[in-house]
């Protein structure tokens, strides 16, 4: 531990990489990170089809493997969905929940709450994502929106789960746009997320990550902010060199 909150740097591959590509990537990442003690936790989030190959390739290393989404039901007629038990069975360690790209496809606050609960019940780590649109920011609604999203996401979470749940603040206007939030804007929003989450979770122990156009060039400035405990990286995580550089910046 490098402090009360060990940073987490997670790479969300989104709809990229086959199992073979994932294996090659993880081998490269392991070589880049080396065997020494890392100063942060590192995770990759492959698509469901590559979860098992990624988990095998990461086995015995410090690299953790998270799914990108989970369904709240244990099993049943939910075509195309993946349960928490299946993620465990694939050898993964956790899952993202409530990514804005999933919310845009219809995932509701209630589903996010149920999916967080299902993942935690299965013993998975959770990174739950929140964030406002550009419209909401420009209308001055960011804090109110984040308050609602965080409150809903944590509705079924217990205080003793703070060690296995992180919140990623990902402003939608910064995702995949190259328009990174400034460290000041990201800090302000992450501090707000932490203060809202404090109704359920010890704010001193909760990890709050920033995501949205994080690169090797801007990662250190973002993660130096007092309320930013790591990064959820999309595009830049597809390249093992760039992702390792971001992890080293933590
Ligand atoms: P980019 O880093 O590509 O902006 O994506 C961020 C993200 O959505 C990570 O979950």
GROMACS .gro file of C-alpha atoms in nm, residues 55-228:
model
  174
   55UNK     CA    1  -0.766  -1.427  -1.709
   56UNK     CA    2  -0.545  -1.723  -1.801
   57UNK     CA    3  -0.280  -1.496  -1.948
   58UNK     CA    4  -0.287  -1.273  -1.640
   59UNK     CA    5  -0.279  -1.562  -1.393
   60UNK     CA    6   0.003  -1.533  -1.140
   61UNK     CA    7   0.059  -1.165  -1.220
   62UNK     CA    8  -0.058  -0.841  -1.062
   63UNK     CA    9  -0.290  -0.775  -1.357
   64UNK     CA   10  -0.657  -0.810  -1.263
   65UNK     CA   11  -0.931  -0.887  -1.512
   66UNK     CA   12  -1.271  -0.718  -1.509
   67UNK     CA   13  -1.572  -0.776  -1.732
   68UNK     CA   14  -1.729  -0.471  -1.899
   69UNK     CA   15  -2.086  -0.542  -1.790
   70UNK     CA   16  -2.293  -0.788  -1.591
   71UNK     CA   17  -2.660  -0.883  -1.577
   72UNK     CA   18  -2.840  -0.892  -1.244
   73UNK     CA   19  -3.008  -1.230  -1.296
   74UNK     CA   20  -2.833  -1.554  -1.206
   75UNK     CA   21  -2.942  -1.716  -1.532
   76UNK     CA   22  -3.233  -1.733  -1.771
   77UNK     CA   23  -3.378  -1.591  -2.089
   78UNK     CA   24  -3.153  -1.287  -2.137
   79UNK     CA   25  -3.005  -1.329  -2.482
   80UNK     CA   26  -2.656  -1.187  -2.515
   81UNK     CA   27  -2.614  -1.108  -2.145
   82UNK     CA   28  -2.356  -1.244  -1.902
   83UNK     CA   29  -2.417  -1.325  -1.534
   84UNK     CA   30  -2.187  -1.260  -1.240
   85UNK     CA   31  -2.142  -1.635  -1.197
   86UNK     CA   32  -2.024  -1.664  -1.558
   87UNK     CA   33  -1.769  -1.389  -1.500
   88UNK     CA   34  -1.642  -1.576  -1.194
   89UNK     CA   35  -1.637  -1.896  -1.398
   90UNK     CA   36  -1.424  -1.729  -1.665
   91UNK     CA   37  -1.162  -1.660  -1.398
   92UNK     CA   38  -1.213  -1.284  -1.388
   93UNK     CA   39  -1.187  -1.075  -1.073
   94UNK     CA   40  -1.459  -0.819  -1.120
   95UNK     CA   41  -1.670  -0.611  -1.352
   96UNK     CA   42  -1.757  -0.261  -1.463
   97UNK     CA   43  -2.118  -0.162  -1.406
   98UNK     CA   44  -2.313   0.128  -1.554
   99UNK     CA   45  -2.069   0.246  -1.819
  100UNK     CA   46  -2.224   0.540  -2.005
  101UNK     CA   47  -2.217   0.341  -2.330
  102UNK     CA   48  -2.434   0.078  -2.159
  103UNK     CA   49  -2.659   0.341  -2.006
  104UNK     CA   50  -2.701   0.498  -2.352
  105UNK     CA   51  -2.815   0.156  -2.473
  106UNK     CA   52  -3.086   0.147  -2.207
  107UNK     CA   53  -2.930   0.042  -1.874
  108UNK     CA   54  -3.125   0.219  -1.600
  109UNK     CA   55  -3.024   0.338  -1.252
  110UNK     CA   56  -3.230   0.054  -1.103
  111UNK     CA   57  -3.051  -0.202  -1.318
  112UNK     CA   58  -2.716  -0.052  -1.222
  113UNK     CA   59  -2.807  -0.091  -0.853
  114UNK     CA   60  -2.920  -0.453  -0.903
  115UNK     CA   61  -2.611  -0.535  -1.110
  116UNK     CA   62  -2.375  -0.389  -0.854
  117UNK     CA   63  -2.548  -0.605  -0.591
  118UNK     CA   64  -2.536  -0.920  -0.805
  119UNK     CA   65  -2.166  -0.872  -0.878
  120UNK     CA   66  -2.076  -0.810  -0.514
  121UNK     CA   67  -2.281  -1.113  -0.405
  122UNK     CA   68  -2.079  -1.327  -0.649
  123UNK     CA   69  -1.755  -1.206  -0.491
  124UNK     CA   70  -1.658  -0.975  -0.778
  125UNK     CA   71  -1.489  -0.639  -0.748
  126UNK     CA   72  -1.698  -0.360  -0.896
  127UNK     CA   73  -1.613  -0.037  -1.074
  128UNK     CA   74  -1.937   0.154  -1.113
  129UNK     CA   75  -1.938   0.437  -1.366
  130UNK     CA   76  -2.115   0.773  -1.344
  131UNK     CA   77  -2.091   1.092  -1.546
  132UNK     CA   78  -2.282   1.381  -1.697
  133UNK     CA   79  -2.344   1.481  -2.058
  134UNK     CA   80  -2.218   1.806  -2.208
  135UNK     CA   81  -2.575   1.939  -2.205
  136UNK     CA   82  -2.606   1.871  -1.835
  137UNK     CA   83  -2.271   2.033  -1.758
  138UNK     CA   84  -2.355   2.343  -1.959
  139UNK     CA   85  -2.692   2.366  -1.784
  140UNK     CA   86  -2.517   2.361  -1.446
  141UNK     CA   87  -2.671   2.024  -1.357
  142UNK     CA   88  -2.353   1.821  -1.310
  143UNK     CA   89  -2.359   1.794  -0.931
  144UNK     CA   90  -2.730   1.721  -0.911
  145UNK     CA   91  -2.696   1.451  -1.178
  146UNK     CA   92  -2.396   1.287  -1.013
  147UNK     CA   93  -2.574   1.294  -0.677
  148UNK     CA   94  -2.861   1.098  -0.830
  149UNK     CA   95  -2.641   0.848  -1.013
  150UNK     CA   96  -2.415   0.778  -0.716
  151UNK     CA   97  -2.707   0.748  -0.475
  152UNK     CA   98  -2.884   0.504  -0.707
  153UNK     CA   99  -2.570   0.296  -0.776
  154UNK     CA  100  -2.498   0.254  -0.406
  155UNK     CA  101  -2.858   0.189  -0.301
  156UNK     CA  102  -2.789  -0.178  -0.224
  157UNK     CA  103  -2.423  -0.149  -0.118
  158UNK     CA  104  -2.308  -0.202   0.243
  159UNK     CA  105  -2.047   0.004   0.424
  160UNK     CA  106  -1.816  -0.298   0.465
  161UNK     CA  107  -1.794  -0.332   0.084
  162UNK     CA  108  -1.584  -0.017   0.037
  163UNK     CA  109  -1.273  -0.224  -0.033
  164UNK     CA  110  -1.424  -0.404  -0.331
  165UNK     CA  111  -1.612  -0.119  -0.496
  166UNK     CA  112  -1.473   0.183  -0.677
  167UNK     CA  113  -1.656   0.463  -0.855
  168UNK     CA  114  -1.533   0.594  -1.190
  169UNK     CA  115  -1.631   0.949  -1.280
  170UNK     CA  116  -1.647   0.956  -1.659
  171UNK     CA  117  -1.794   1.273  -1.807
  172UNK     CA  118  -1.964   1.165  -2.130
  173UNK     CA  119  -1.826   1.467  -2.317
  174UNK     CA  120  -1.471   1.351  -2.244
  175UNK     CA  121  -1.513   0.989  -2.354
  176UNK     CA  122  -1.348   0.910  -2.684
  177UNK     CA  123  -1.341   1.279  -2.777
  178UNK     CA  124  -0.982   1.371  -2.693
  179UNK     CA  125  -1.139   1.643  -2.480
  180UNK     CA  126  -1.005   1.546  -2.137
  181UNK     CA  127  -1.150   1.716  -1.832
  182UNK     CA  128  -0.895   1.952  -1.682
  183UNK     CA  129  -0.746   1.823  -1.357
  184UNK     CA  130  -0.944   2.096  -1.176
  185UNK     CA  131  -1.279   1.997  -1.329
  186UNK     CA  132  -1.210   1.626  -1.272
  187UNK     CA  133  -1.102   1.692  -0.914
  188UNK     CA  134  -1.413   1.893  -0.838
  189UNK     CA  135  -1.644   1.624  -0.974
  190UNK     CA  136  -1.456   1.337  -0.806
  191UNK     CA  137  -1.467   1.523  -0.475
  192UNK     CA  138  -1.841   1.560  -0.519
  193UNK     CA  139  -1.879   1.190  -0.600
  194UNK     CA  140  -1.684   1.105  -0.285
  195UNK     CA  141  -1.895   1.334  -0.069
  196UNK     CA  142  -2.219   1.182  -0.199
  197UNK     CA  143  -2.088   0.827  -0.157
  198UNK     CA  144  -1.996   0.911   0.202
  199UNK     CA  145  -2.360   0.850   0.295
  200UNK     CA  146  -2.283   0.478   0.248
  201UNK     CA  147  -1.906   0.428   0.226
  202UNK     CA  148  -1.611   0.560   0.425
  203UNK     CA  149  -1.489   0.845   0.203
  204UNK     CA  150  -1.131   0.801   0.323
  205UNK     CA  151  -1.126   0.443   0.193
  206UNK     CA  152  -1.333   0.475  -0.126
  207UNK     CA  153  -1.145   0.482  -0.458
  208UNK     CA  154  -1.276   0.736  -0.707
  209UNK     CA  155  -1.129   0.711  -1.057
  210UNK     CA  156  -1.139   0.954  -1.347
  211UNK     CA  157  -1.209   0.839  -1.703
  212UNK     CA  158  -1.236   1.021  -2.035
  213UNK     CA  159  -0.954   1.065  -2.287
  214UNK     CA  160  -0.682   0.971  -2.037
  215UNK     CA  161  -0.343   0.942  -2.210
  216UNK     CA  162   0.018   0.893  -2.097
  217UNK     CA  163   0.056   1.272  -2.129
  218UNK     CA  164  -0.230   1.382  -1.905
  219UNK     CA  165  -0.253   1.088  -1.661
  220UNK     CA  166  -0.006   1.214  -1.400
  221UNK     CA  167  -0.171   1.556  -1.373
  222UNK     CA  168  -0.514   1.401  -1.327
  223UNK     CA  169  -0.404   1.138  -1.077
  224UNK     CA  170  -0.210   1.394  -0.872
  225UNK     CA  171  -0.543   1.546  -0.766
  226UNK     CA  172  -0.636   1.466  -0.405
  227UNK     CA  173  -0.970   1.303  -0.488
  228UNK     CA  174  -0.860   1.111  -0.800
   0.00000   0.00000   0.00000
